[in-house]
mmCIF file of C-alpha atoms in Angstrom:
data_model
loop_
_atom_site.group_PDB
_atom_site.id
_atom_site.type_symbol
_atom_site.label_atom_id
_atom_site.label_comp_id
_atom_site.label_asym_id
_atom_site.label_seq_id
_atom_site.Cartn_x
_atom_site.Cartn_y
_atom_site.Cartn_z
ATOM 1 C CA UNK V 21 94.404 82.587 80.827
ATOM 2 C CA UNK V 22 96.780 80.638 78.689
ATOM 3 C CA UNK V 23 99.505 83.621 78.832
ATOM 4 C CA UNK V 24 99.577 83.458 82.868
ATOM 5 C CA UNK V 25 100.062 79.335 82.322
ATOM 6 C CA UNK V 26 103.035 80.389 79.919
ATOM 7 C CA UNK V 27 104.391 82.620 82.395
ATOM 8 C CA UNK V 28 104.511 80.212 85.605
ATOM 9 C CA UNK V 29 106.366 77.307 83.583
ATOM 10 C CA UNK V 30 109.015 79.772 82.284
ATOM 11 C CA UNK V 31 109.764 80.774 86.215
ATOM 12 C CA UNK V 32 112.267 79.311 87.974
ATOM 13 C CA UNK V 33 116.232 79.059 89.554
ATOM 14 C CA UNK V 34 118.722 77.722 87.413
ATOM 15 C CA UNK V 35 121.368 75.424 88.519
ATOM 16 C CA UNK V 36 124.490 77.323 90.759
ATOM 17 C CA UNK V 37 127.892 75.253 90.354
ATOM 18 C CA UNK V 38 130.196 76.509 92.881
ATOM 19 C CA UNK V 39 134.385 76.906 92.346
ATOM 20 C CA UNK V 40 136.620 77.878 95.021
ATOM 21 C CA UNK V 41 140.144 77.571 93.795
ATOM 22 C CA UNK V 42 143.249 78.576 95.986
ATOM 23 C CA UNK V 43 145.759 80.850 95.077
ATOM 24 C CA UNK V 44 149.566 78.987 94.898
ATOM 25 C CA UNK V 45 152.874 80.710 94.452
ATOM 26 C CA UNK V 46 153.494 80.887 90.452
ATOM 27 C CA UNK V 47 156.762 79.923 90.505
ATOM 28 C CA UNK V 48 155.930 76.493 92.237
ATOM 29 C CA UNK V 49 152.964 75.994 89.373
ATOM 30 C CA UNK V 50 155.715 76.799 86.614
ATOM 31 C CA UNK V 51 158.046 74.015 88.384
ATOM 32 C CA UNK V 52 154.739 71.682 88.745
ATOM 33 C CA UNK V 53 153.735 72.383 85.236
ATOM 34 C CA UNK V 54 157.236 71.321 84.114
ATOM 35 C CA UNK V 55 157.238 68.576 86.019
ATOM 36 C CA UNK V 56 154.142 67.317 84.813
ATOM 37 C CA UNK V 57 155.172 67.583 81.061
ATOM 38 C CA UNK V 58 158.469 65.638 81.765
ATOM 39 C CA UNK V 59 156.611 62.376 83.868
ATOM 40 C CA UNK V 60 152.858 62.998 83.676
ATOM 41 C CA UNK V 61 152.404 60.188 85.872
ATOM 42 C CA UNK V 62 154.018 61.712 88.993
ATOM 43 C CA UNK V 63 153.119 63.024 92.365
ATOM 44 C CA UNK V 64 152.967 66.679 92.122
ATOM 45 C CA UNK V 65 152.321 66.978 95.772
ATOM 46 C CA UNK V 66 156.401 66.657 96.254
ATOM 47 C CA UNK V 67 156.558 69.655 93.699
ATOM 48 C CA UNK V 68 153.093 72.002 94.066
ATOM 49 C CA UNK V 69 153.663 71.924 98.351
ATOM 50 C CA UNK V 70 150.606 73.962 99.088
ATOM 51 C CA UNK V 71 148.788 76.668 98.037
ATOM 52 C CA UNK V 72 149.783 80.251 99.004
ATOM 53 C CA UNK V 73 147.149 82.145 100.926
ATOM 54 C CA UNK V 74 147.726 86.065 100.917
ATOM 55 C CA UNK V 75 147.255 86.200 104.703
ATOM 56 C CA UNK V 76 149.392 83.475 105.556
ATOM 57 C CA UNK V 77 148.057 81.246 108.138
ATOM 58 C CA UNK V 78 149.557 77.587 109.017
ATOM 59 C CA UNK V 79 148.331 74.613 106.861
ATOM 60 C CA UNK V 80 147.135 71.553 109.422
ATOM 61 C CA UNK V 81 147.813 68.515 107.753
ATOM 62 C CA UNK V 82 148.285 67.419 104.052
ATOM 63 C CA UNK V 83 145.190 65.362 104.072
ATOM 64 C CA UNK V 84 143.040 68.142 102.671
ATOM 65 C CA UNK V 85 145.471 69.178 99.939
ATOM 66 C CA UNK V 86 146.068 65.760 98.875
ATOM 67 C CA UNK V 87 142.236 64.973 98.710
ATOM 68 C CA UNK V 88 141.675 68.434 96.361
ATOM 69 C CA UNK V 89 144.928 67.767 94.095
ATOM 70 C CA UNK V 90 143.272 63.852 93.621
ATOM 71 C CA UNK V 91 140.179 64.327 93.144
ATOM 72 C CA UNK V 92 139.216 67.953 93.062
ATOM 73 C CA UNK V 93 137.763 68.793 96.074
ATOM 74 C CA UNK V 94 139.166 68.892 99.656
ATOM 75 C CA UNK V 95 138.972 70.521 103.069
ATOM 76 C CA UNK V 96 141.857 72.401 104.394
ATOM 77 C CA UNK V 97 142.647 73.536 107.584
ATOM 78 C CA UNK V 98 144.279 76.586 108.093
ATOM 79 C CA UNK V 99 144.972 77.940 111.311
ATOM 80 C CA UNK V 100 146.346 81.390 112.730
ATOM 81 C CA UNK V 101 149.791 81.984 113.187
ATOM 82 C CA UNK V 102 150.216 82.890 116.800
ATOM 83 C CA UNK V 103 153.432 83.012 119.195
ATOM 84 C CA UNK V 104 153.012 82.683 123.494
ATOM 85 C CA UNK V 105 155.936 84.739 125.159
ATOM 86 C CA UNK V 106 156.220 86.405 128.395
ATOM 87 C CA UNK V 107 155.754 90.143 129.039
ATOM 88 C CA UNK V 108 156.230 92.101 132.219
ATOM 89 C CA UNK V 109 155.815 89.010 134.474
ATOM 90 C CA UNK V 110 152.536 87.849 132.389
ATOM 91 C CA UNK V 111 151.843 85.356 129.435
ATOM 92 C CA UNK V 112 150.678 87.063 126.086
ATOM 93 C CA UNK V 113 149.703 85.584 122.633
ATOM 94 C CA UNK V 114 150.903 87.299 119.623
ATOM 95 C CA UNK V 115 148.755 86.837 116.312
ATOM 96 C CA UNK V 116 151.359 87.961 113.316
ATOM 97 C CA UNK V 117 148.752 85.617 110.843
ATOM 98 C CA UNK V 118 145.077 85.061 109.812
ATOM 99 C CA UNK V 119 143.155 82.530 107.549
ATOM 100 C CA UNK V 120 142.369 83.319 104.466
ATOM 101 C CA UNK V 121 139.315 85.611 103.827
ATOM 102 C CA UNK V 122 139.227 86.744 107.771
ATOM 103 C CA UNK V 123 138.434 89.959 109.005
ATOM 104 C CA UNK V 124 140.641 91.403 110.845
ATOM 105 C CA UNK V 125 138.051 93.563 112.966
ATOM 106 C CA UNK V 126 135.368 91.131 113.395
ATOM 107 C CA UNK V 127 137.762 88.398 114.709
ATOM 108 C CA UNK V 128 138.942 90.875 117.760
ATOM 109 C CA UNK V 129 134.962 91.588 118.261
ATOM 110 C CA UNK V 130 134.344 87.787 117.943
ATOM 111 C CA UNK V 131 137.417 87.238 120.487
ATOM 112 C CA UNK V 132 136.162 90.056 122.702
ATOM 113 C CA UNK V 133 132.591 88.565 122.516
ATOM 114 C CA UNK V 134 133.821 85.018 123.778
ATOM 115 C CA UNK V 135 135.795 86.591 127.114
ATOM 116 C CA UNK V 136 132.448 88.442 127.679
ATOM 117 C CA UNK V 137 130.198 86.051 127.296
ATOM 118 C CA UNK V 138 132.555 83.868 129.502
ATOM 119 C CA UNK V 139 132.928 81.108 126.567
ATOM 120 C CA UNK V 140 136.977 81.904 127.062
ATOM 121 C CA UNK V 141 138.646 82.464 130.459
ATOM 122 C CA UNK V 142 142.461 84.192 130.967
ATOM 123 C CA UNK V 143 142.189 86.851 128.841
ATOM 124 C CA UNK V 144 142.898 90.311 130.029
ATOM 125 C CA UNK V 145 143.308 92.570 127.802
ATOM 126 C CA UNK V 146 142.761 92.536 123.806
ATOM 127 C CA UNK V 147 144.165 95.248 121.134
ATOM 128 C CA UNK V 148 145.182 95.300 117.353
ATOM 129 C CA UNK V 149 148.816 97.389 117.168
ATOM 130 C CA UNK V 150 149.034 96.088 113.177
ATOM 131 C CA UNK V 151 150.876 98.982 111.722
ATOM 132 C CA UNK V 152 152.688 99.094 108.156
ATOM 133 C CA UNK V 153 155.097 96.689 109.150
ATOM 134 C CA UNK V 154 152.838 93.964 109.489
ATOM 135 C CA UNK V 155 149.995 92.529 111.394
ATOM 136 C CA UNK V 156 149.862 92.003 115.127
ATOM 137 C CA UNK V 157 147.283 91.392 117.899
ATOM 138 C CA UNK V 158 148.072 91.172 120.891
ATOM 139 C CA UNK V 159 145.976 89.054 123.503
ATOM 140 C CA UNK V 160 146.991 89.639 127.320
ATOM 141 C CA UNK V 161 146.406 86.347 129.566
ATOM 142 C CA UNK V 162 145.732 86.450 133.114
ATOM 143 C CA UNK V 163 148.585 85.887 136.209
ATOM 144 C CA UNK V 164 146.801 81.987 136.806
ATOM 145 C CA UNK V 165 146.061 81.658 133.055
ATOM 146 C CA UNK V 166 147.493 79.052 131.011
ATOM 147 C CA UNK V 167 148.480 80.452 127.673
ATOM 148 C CA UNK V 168 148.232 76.747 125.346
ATOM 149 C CA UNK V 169 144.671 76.137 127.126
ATOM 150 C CA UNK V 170 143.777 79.664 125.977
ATOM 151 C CA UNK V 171 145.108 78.958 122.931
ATOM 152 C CA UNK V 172 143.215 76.203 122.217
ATOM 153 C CA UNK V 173 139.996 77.100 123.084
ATOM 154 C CA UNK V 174 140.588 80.003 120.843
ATOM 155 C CA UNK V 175 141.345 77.842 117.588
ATOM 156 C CA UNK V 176 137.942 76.036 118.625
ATOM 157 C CA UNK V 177 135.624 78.799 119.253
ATOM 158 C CA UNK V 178 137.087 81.714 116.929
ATOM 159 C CA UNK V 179 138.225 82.043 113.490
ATOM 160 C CA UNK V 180 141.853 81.926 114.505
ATOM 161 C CA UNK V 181 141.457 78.330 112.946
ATOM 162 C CA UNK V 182 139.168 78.070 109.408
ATOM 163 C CA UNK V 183 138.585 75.083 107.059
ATOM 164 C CA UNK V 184 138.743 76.270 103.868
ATOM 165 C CA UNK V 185 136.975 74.190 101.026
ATOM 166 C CA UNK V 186 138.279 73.774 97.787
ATOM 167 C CA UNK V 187 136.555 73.214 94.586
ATOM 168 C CA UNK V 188 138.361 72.654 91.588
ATOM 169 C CA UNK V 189 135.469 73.465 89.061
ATOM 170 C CA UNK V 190 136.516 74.876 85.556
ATOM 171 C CA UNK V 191 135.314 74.859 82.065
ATOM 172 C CA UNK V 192 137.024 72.023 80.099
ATOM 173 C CA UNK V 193 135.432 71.959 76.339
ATOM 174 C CA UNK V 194 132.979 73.836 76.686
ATOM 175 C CA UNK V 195 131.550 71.843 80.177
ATOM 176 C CA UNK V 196 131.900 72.587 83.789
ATOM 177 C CA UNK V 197 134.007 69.990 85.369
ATOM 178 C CA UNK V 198 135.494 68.764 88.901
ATOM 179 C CA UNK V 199 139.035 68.655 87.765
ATOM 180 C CA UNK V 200 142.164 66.810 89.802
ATOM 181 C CA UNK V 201 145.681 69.019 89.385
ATOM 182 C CA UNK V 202 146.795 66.721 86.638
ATOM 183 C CA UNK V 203 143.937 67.499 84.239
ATOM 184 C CA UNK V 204 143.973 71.003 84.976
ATOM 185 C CA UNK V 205 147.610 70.806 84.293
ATOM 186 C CA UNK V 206 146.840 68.995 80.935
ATOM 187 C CA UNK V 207 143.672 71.129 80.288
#
């Protein structure tokens, strides 16, 4: 009947806007907000470097951070923190940092998946020894194994390197908006 019409047309998914906005060290937005009032015209990359991810992690490139403080949206790279040195006659890389939003667990399963399923080669031995003091993983290489290569192949097939989007969506008067870092400064 007419009531089942009704129904149908009132069914549906309303519109999702999606925000993903990056943490940054307050006393570098304090400095950038200052900055801003005193030449609203400037660069803030000089002043706001970067944003601050809990986990650490290495920043490739200033493209991505540029893009997001100019227009509002940007892709950044962040990659692992990791260290080669030599132990007991062998190679070993030492991960002290992760990406943002990484688990810690499933990235040594993921790892330990790739030298099983042969994806990776020159990787002996894998273990977590993160203790209160900090993280660390420890990934033992091979006699023959070149620890860069390993490296490398690493940041490509595991989450040792992650692009992080950004989305700088907020509500300005009342409507969501796309904002650069100088209006949400403003705002």
């Amino acid at each position: 009947g007419l009531g089942d019409v009704y129904k149908r047309q009132n069914q549906g998914i309303a519109v999702g806007m999606a925000s993903n906005l990056c943490g940054f060290n307050l006393g570098e937005v304090c400095d950038a907000a200052v900055a801003f009032l005193n030449n609203p015209g400037m660069d803030l990359l000089g002043v706001l470097k970067a944003p601050d991810f809990p986990t650490g992690g290495i920043i490739m490139g200033r493209s991505g951070i540029r893009a997001a403080y100019a227009t509002g949206r940007g892709k950044i790279t962040l990659r692992a923190k990791a260290e080669v040195e030599e132990h007991k006659n062998r190679m070993r890389i030492i991960v002290t940092e992760i990406p943002y939003m990484v688990n810690k667990a499933r990235l040594i399963e993921s790892i330990a998946g790739l030298v099983k399923d042969k994806r990776i080669d020159g990787i002996s031995d894998l273990r977590d020894e993160s203790d209160r003091d900090g993280m660390r993983i420890v990934i033992e290489l091979k006699r023959d194994a070149n620890a860069q290569v390993v490296l490398n192949r690493l940041y490509t097939f595991s989450q040792l390197q992650e692009t992080v989007g950004v989305i700088m969506l907020a509500i300005d008067g009342k409507q969501p908006k796309v904002m650069t870092l100088q209006e949400i400064l403003r705002s």
